[in-house]
mmCIF file of C-alpha atoms in Angstrom:
data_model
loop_
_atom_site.group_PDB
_atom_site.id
_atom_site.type_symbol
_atom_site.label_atom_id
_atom_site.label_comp_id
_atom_site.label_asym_id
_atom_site.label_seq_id
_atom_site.Cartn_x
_atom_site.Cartn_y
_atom_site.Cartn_z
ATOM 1 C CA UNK A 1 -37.807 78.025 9.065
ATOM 2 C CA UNK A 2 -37.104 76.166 12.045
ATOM 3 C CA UNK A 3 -36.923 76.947 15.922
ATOM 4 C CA UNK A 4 -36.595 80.673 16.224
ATOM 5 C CA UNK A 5 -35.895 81.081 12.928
ATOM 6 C CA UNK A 6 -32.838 78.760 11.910
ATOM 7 C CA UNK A 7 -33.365 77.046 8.479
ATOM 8 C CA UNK A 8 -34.211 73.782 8.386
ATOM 9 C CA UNK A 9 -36.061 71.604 6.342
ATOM 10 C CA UNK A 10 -36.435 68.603 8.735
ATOM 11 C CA UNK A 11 -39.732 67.386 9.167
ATOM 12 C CA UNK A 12 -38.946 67.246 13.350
ATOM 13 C CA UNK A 13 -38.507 71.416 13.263
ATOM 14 C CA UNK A 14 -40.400 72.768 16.339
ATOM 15 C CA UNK A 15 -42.775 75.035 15.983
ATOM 16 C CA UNK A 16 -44.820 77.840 18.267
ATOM 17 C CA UNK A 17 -48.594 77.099 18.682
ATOM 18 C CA UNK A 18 -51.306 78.324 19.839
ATOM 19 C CA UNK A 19 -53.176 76.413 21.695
ATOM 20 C CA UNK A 20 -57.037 77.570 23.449
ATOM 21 C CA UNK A 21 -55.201 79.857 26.231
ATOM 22 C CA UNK A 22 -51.432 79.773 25.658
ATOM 23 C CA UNK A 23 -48.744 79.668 23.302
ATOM 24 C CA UNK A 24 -46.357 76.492 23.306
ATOM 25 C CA UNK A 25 -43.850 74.162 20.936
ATOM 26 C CA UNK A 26 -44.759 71.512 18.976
ATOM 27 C CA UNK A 27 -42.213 69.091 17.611
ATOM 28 C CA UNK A 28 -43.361 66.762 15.232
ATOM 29 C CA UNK A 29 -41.951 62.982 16.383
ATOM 30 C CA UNK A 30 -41.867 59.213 14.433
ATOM 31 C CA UNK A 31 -44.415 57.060 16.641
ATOM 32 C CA UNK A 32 -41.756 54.641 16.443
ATOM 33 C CA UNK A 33 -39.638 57.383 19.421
ATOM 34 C CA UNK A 34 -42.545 58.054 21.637
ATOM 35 C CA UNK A 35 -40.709 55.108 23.986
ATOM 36 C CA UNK A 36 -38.028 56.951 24.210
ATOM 37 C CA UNK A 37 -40.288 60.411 24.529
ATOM 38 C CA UNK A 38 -42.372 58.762 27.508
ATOM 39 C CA UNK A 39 -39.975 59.445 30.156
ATOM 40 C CA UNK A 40 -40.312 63.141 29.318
ATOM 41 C CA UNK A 41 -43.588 63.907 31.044
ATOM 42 C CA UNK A 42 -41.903 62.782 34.601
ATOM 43 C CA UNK A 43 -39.176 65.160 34.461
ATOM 44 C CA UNK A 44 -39.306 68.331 36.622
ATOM 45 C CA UNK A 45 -36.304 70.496 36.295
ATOM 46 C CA UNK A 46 -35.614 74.398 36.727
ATOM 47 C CA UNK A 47 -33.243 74.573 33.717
ATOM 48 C CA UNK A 48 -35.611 71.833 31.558
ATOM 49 C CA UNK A 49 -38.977 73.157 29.801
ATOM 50 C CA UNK A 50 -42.100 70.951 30.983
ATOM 51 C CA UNK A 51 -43.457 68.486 28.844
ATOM 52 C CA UNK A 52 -47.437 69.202 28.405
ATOM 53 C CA UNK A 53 -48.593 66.342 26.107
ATOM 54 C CA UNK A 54 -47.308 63.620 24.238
ATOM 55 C CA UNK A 55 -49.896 62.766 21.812
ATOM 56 C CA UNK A 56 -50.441 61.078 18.718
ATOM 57 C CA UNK A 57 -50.918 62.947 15.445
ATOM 58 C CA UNK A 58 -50.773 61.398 12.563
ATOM 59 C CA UNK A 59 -50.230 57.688 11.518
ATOM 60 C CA UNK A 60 -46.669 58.185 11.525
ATOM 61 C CA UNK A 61 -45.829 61.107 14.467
ATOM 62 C CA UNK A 62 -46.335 62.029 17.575
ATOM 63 C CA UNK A 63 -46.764 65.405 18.381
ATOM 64 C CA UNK A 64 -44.576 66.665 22.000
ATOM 65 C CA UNK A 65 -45.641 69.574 23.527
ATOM 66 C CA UNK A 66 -43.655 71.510 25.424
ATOM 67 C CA UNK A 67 -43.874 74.990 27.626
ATOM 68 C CA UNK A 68 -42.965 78.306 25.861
ATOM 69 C CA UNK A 69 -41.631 81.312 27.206
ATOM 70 C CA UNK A 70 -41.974 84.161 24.732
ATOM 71 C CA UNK A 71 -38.852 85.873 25.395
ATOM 72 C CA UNK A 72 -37.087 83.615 22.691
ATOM 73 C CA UNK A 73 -33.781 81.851 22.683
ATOM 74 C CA UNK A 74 -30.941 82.124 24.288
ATOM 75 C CA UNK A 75 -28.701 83.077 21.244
ATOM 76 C CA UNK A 76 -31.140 85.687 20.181
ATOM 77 C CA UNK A 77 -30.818 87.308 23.454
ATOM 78 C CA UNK A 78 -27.051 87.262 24.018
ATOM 79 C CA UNK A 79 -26.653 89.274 20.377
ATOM 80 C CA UNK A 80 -29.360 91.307 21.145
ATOM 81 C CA UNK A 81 -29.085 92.713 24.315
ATOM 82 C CA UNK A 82 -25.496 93.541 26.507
ATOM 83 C CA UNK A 83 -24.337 91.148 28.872
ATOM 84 C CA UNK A 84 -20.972 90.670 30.967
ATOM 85 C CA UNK A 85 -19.114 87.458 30.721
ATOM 86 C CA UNK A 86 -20.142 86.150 33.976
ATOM 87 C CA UNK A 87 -23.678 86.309 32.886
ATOM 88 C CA UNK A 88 -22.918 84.246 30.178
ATOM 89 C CA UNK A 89 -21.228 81.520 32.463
ATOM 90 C CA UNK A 90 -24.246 81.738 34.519
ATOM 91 C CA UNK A 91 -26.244 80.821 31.773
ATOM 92 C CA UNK A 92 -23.696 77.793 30.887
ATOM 93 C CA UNK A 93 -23.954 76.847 34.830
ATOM 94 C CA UNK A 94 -27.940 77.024 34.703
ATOM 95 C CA UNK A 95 -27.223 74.398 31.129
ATOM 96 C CA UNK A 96 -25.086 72.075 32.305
ATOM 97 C CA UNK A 97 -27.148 71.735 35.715
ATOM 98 C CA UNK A 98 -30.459 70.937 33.361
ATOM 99 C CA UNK A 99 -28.412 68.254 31.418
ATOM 100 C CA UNK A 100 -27.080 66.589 34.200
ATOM 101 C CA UNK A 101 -30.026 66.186 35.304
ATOM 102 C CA UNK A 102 -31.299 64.323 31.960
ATOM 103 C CA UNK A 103 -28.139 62.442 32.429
ATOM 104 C CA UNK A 104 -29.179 61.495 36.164
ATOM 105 C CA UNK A 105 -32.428 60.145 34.231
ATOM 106 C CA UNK A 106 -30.885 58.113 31.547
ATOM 107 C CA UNK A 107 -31.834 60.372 28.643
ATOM 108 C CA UNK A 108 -29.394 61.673 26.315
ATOM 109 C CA UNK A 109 -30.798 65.237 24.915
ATOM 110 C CA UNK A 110 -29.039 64.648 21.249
ATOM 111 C CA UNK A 111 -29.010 68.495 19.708
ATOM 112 C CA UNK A 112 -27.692 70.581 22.443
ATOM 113 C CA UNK A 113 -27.379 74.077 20.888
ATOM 114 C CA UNK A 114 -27.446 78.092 21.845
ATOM 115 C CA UNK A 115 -30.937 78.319 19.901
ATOM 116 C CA UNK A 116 -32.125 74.980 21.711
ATOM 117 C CA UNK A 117 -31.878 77.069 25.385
ATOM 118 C CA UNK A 118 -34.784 78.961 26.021
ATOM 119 C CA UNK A 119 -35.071 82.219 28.320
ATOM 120 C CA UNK A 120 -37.360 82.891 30.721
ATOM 121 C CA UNK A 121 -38.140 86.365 33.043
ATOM 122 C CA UNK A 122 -34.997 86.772 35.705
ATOM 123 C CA UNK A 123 -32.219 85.318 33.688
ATOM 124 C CA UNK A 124 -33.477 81.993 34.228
ATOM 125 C CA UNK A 125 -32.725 79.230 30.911
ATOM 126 C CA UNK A 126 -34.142 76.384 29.994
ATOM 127 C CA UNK A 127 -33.178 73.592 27.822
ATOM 128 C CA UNK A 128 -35.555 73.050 25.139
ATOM 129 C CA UNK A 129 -36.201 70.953 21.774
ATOM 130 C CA UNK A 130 -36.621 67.645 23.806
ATOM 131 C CA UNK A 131 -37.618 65.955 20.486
ATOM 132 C CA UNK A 132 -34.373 64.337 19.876
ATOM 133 C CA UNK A 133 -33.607 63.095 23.249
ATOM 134 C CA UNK A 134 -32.694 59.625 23.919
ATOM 135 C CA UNK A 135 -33.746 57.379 26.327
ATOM 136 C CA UNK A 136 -31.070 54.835 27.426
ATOM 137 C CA UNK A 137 -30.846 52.208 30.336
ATOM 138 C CA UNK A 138 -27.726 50.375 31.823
ATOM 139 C CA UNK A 139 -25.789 50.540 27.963
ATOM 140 C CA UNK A 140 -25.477 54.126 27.894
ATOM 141 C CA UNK A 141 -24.654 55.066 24.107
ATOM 142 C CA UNK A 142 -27.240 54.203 21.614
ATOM 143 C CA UNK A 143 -27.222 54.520 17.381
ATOM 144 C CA UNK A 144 -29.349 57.066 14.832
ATOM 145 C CA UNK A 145 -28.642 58.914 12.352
ATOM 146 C CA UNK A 146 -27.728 62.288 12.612
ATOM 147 C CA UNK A 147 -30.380 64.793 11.527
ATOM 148 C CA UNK A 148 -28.468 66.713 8.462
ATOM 149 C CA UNK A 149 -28.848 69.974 10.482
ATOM 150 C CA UNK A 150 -26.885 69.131 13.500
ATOM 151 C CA UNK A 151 -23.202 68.817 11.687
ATOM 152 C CA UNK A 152 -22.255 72.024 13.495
ATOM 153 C CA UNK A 153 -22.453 70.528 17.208
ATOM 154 C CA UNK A 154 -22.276 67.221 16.993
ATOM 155 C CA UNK A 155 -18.912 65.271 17.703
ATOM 156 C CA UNK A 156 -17.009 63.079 15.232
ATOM 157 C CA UNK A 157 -18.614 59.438 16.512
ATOM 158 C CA UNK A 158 -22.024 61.181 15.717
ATOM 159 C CA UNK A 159 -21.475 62.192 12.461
ATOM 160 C CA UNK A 160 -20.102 58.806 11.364
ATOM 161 C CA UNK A 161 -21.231 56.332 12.935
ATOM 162 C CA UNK A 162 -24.906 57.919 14.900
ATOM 163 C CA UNK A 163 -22.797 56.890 18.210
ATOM 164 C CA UNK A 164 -25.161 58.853 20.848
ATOM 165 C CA UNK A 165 -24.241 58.964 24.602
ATOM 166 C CA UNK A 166 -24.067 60.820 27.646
ATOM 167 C CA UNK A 167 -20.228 62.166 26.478
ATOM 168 C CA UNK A 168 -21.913 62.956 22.998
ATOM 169 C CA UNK A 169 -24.224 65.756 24.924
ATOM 170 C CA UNK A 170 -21.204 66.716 26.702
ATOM 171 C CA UNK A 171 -19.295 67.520 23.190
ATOM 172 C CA UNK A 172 -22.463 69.867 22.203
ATOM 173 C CA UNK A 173 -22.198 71.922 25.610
ATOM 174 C CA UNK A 174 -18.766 72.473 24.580
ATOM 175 C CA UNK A 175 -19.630 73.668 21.377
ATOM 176 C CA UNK A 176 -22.006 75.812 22.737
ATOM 177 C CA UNK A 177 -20.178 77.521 25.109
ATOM 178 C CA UNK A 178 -18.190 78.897 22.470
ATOM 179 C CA UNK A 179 -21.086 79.873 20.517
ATOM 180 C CA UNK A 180 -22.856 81.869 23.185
ATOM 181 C CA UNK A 181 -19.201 83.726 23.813
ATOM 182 C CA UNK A 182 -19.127 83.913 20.110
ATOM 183 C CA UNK A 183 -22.341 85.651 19.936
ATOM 184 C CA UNK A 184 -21.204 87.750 23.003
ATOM 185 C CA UNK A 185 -18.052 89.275 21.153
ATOM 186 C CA UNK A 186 -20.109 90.005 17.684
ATOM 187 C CA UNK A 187 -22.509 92.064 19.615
ATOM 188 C CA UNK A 188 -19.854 93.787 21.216
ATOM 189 C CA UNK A 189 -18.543 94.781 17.498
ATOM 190 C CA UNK A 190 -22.392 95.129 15.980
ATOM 191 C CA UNK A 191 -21.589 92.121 13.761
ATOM 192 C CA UNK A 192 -24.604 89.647 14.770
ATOM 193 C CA UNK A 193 -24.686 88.122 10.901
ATOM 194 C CA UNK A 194 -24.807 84.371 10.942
ATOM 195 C CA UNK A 195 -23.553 83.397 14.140
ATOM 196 C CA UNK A 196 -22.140 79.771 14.139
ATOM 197 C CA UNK A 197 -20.208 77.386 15.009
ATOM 198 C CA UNK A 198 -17.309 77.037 12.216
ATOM 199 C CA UNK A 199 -18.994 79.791 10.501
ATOM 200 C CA UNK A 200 -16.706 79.762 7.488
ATOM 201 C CA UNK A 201 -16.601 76.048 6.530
ATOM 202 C CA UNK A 202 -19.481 74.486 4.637
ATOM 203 C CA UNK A 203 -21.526 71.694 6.387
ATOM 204 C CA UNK A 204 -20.240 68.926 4.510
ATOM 205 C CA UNK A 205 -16.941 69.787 5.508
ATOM 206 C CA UNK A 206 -16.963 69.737 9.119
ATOM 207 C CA UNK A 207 -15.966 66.237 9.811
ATOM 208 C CA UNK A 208 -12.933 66.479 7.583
ATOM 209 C CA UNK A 209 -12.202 69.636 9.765
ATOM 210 C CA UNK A 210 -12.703 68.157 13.222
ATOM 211 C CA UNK A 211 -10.112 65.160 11.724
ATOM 212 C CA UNK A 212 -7.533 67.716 10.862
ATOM 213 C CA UNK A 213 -7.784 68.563 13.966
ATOM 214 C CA UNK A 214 -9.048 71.968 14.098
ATOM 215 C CA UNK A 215 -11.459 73.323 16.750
ATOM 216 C CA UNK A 216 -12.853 76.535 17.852
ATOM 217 C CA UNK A 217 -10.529 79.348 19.016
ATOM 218 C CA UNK A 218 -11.115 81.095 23.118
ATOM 219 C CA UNK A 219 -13.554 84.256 21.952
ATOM 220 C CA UNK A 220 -11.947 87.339 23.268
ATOM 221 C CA UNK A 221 -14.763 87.657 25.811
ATOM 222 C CA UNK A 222 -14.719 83.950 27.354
ATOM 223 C CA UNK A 223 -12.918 83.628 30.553
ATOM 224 C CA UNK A 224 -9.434 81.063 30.309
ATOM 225 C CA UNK A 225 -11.138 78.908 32.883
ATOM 226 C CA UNK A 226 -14.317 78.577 30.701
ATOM 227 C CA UNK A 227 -12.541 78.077 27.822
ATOM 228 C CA UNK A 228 -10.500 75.059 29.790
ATOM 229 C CA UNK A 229 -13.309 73.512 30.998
ATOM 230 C CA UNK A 230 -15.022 73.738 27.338
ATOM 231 C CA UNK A 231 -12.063 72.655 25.066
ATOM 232 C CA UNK A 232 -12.446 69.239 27.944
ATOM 233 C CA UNK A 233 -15.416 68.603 26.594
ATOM 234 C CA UNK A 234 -14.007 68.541 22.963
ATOM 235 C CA UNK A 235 -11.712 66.003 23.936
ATOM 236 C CA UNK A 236 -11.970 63.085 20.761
ATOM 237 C CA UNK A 237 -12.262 60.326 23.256
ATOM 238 C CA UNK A 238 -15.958 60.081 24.146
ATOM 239 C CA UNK A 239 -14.533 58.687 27.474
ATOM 240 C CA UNK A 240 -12.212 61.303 28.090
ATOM 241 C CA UNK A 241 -14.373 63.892 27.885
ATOM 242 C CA UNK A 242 -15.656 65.337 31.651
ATOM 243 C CA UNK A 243 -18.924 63.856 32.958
ATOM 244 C CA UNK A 244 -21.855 67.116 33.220
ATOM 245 C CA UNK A 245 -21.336 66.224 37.355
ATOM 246 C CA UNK A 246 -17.481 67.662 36.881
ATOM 247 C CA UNK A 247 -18.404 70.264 34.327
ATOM 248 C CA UNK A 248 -20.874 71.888 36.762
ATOM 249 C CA UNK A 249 -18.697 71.589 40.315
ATOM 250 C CA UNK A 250 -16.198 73.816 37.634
ATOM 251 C CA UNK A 251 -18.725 76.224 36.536
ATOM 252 C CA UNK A 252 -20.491 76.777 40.031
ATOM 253 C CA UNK A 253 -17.531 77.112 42.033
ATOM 254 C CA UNK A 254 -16.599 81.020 43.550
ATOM 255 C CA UNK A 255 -12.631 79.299 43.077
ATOM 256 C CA UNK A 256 -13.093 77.451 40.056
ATOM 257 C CA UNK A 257 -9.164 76.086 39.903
ATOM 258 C CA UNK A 258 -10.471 74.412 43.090
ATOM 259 C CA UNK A 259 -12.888 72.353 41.072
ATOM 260 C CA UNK A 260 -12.395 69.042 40.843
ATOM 261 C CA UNK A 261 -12.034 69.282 37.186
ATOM 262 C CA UNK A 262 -9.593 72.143 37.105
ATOM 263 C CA UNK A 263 -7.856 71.147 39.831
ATOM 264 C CA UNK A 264 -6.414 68.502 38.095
ATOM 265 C CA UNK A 265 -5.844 70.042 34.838
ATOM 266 C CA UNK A 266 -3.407 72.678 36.824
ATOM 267 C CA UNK A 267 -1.530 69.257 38.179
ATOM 268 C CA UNK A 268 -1.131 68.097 34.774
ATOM 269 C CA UNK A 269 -0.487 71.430 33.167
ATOM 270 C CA UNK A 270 2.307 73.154 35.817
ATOM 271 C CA UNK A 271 4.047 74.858 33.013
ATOM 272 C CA UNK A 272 0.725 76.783 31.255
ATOM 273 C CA UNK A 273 -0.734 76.864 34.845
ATOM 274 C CA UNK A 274 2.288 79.423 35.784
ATOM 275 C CA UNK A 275 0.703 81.606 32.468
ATOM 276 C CA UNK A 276 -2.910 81.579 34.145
ATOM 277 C CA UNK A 277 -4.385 83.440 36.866
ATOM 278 C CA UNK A 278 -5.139 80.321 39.161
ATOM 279 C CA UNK A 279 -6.556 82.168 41.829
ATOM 280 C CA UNK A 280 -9.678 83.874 39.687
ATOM 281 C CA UNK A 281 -12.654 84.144 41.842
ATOM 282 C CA UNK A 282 -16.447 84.229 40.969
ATOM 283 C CA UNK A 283 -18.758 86.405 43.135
ATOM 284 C CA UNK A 284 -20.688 84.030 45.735
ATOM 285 C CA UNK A 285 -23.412 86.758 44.856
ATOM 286 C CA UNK A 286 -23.965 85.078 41.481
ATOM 287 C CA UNK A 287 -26.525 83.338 41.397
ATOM 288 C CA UNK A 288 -24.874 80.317 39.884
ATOM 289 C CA UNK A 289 -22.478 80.072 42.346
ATOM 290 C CA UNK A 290 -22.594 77.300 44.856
ATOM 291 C CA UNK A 291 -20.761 77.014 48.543
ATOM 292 C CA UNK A 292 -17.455 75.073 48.806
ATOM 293 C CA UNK A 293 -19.321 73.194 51.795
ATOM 294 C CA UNK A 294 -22.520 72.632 49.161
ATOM 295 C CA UNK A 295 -20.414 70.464 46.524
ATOM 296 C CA UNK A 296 -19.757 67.179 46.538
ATOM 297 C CA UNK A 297 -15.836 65.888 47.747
ATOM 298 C CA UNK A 298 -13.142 65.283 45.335
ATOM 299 C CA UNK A 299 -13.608 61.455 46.056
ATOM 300 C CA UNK A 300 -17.254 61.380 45.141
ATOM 301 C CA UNK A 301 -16.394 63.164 41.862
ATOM 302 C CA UNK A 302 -13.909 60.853 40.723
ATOM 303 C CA UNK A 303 -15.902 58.172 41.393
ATOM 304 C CA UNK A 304 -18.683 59.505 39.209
ATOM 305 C CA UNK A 305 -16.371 59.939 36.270
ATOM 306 C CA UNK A 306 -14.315 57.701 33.875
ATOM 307 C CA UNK A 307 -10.244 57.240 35.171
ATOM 308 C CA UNK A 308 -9.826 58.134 31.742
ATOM 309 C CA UNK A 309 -10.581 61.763 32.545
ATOM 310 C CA UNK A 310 -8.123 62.047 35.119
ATOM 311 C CA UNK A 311 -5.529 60.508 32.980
ATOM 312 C CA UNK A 312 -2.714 62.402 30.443
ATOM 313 C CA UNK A 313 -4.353 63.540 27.231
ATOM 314 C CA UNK A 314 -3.888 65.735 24.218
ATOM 315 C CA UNK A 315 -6.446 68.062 23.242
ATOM 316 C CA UNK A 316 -7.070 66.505 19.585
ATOM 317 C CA UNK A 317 -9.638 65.676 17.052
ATOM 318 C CA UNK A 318 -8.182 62.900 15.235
ATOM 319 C CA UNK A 319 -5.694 60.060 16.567
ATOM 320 C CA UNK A 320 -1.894 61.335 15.550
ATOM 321 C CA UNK A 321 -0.894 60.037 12.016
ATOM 322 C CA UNK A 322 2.850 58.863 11.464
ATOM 323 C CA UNK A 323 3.248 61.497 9.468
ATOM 324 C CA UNK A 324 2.590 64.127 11.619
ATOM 325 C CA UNK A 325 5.139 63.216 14.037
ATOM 326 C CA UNK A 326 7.439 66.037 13.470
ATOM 327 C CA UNK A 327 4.070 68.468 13.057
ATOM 328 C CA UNK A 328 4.226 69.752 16.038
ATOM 329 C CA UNK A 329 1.400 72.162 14.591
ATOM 330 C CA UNK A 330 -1.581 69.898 14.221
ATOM 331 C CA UNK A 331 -1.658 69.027 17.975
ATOM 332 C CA UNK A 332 -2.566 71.058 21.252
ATOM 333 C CA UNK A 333 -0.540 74.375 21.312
ATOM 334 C CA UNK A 334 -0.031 73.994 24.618
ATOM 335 C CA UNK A 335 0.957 70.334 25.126
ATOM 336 C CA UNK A 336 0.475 67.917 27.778
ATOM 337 C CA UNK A 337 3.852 67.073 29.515
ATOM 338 C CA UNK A 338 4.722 64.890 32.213
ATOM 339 C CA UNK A 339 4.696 65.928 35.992
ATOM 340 C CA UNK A 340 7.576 65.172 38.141
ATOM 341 C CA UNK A 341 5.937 62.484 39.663
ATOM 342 C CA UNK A 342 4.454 61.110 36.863
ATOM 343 C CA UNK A 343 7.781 61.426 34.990
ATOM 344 C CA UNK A 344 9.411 59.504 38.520
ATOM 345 C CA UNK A 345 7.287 56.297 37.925
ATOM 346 C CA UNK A 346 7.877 55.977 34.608
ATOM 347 C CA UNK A 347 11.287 56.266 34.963
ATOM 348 C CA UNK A 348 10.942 53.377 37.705
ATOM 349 C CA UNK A 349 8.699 51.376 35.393
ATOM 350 C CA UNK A 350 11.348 51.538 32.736
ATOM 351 C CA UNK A 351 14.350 50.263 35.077
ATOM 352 C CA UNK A 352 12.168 47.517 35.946
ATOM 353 C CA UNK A 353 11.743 46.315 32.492
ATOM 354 C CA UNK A 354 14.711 47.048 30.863
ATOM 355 C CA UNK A 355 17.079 45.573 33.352
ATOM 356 C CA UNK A 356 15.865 41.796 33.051
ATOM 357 C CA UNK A 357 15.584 42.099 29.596
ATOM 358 C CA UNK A 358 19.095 43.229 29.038
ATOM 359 C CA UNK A 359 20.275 40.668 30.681
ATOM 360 C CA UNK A 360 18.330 38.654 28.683
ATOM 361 C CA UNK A 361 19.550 39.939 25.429
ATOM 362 C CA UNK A 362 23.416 39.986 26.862
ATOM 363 C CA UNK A 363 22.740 35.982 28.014
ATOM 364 C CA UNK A 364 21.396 35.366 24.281
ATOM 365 C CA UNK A 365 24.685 36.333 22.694
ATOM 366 C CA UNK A 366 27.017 34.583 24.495
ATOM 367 C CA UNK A 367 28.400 31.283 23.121
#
């Protein structure tokens, strides 16, 4: 068995030790990773477990130690005990804010999932199994294969190709959002049996159902807003998906549709936007929830995230086959139309082009 009891027969599985006067986890790394491990033992997070050794263990691993908490993983928690939905996107916030910090440090965690957050006393979560991380420099993406047990969160350039980056992360906090609001609804209904993402299709299918386009459905329990910042993040695009800087101005905001992020999804979604309660409010009691005056400006965001983002986009898996033009089913159900000023310019654009070239084609067929 694997961390807190998921199966798994990699070789990497962490695993809780005891050591002379505590308990901690022990993951089991190829010497030929410790590079990328080393940066580890600087980091110093709230929402990231410390790093207490990095040593060697064998002629072919290094063993990472890492603190333990004893009060087990977030997914065990959230179907064991009752929780309200804001809870939940406090733990999210508390995620997202120990990610983006990796981020800040170059290091891609790689296997982002509910059982991978640990809990600690006062609702506080930490992002654990650091065994898989990533160390990158000024080329941000790097290659390796996918461990065979990490189908279920990983996005499609990670399951074919090994293509790891800062936007791959972002694809597993996505994913599990929706688990954790999964797990929140089957405690609700006493149903806590294998808890998953895509918990009806078999592992070796799960590319093929990411390419038909298929993703997880808003649990009953998740808030829209949550649910539009996570289906973002699910985005096939590695560049269109939100940076963890925009994801966490959204999730820490008392207004979050006056997030950056959601801000301009309304702007490019008027007609589902009239559908959705824009003016939802989180408590500034929460202790997620950050001052307007405390987050960075508009400007600075967009600067810290790909134009791409900010651009029109349709919320699919898989690039649109010809023959699925008329299939208006295998896209977005709510799809992306043009604004009236977007629709403006490109009515402009097109006069400007078409009119010389008419003339063109009119000057060609004279004799």
């Amino acid at each position: 068995m694997g961390f807190f009891g998921s199966a798994t027969t990699s070789i990497d599985r962490p695993t809780i030790r005891n050591f002379d006067m505590y308990k901690a986890i022990r993951e089991l790394v190829l010497k030929t990773q410790k590079d990328d491990l080393e940066k580890l033992k600087h980091l110093k997070h709230e929402n990231i477990v410390s790093v207490i050794s990095l040593t060697n263990h064998d002629i072919k691993n290094v063993a990472l130690v890492t603190e333990y908490s004893g009060h087990g993983s977030l997914l065990q928690k959230v179907l064991a005990e009752k929780h309200l939905p804001e809870q939940l996107v406090s733990f999210v916030a508390q995620i997202s804010q120990g990610v983006q910090y990796l981020h800040d440090n170059n290091i891609i965690h790689g296997d982002l999932r509910a059982e991978h957050i640990m809990v600690f006393p006062n609702d506080k979560v930490k992002v654990s199994r650091l065994g898989r991380s990533k160390a990158v420099g000024k080329i941000l993406d790097t290659k390796s294969p996918m461990p065979e047990d990490a189908v279920r969160w990983s996005p499609p350039e990670v399951i074919k190709d090994g293509t790891y980056s800062h936007s791959s992360d972002v694809y597993s906090f996505g994913i599990v959002c929706y688990e954790l609001f999964d797990a929140l609804d089957a405690a609700k209904e006493s149903k806590t049996d294998d808890v998953k993402p895509f918990p009806t299709i078999e592992d070796n299918q799960i590319l093929a159902h990411l390419q038909a386009n298929k993703r997880p459905t808003r649990p009953q329990l998740m808030p829209i807003w949550v649910h539009l910042v996570a289906k973002q993040c699910l985005l096939l695009w590695p560049s269109e998906r939100p940076p963890f800087v925009l994801i966490e101005d959204a999730l820490t905001s008392c207004k979050p549709f006056e997030s950056c992020l959601l801000y301009h999804w309304v702007k490019k979604h008027e007609n589902e936007a009239d559908n959705i309660d824009v003016n939802v409010t989180q408590s500034m009691k929460a202790s997620h929830v950050i001052p307007k005056e405390s987050h960075q400006t508009f400007e600075k965001l967009r600067q810290l995230a790909a134009v791409e983002v900010f651009l029109d986009h349709t919320y699919v898996y898989a690039p649109r086959k010809k023959d699925d033009e008329d299939d208006e089913s295998a896209y977005e159900e709510l799809p992306l139309a043009l604004n009236s000023e977007d629709f403006v310019l490109v009515t402009i654009l097109a006069a400007v082009f078409w009119i010389p070239c008419s003339f063109l084609i009119w000057e060609s067929g004279r004799p």
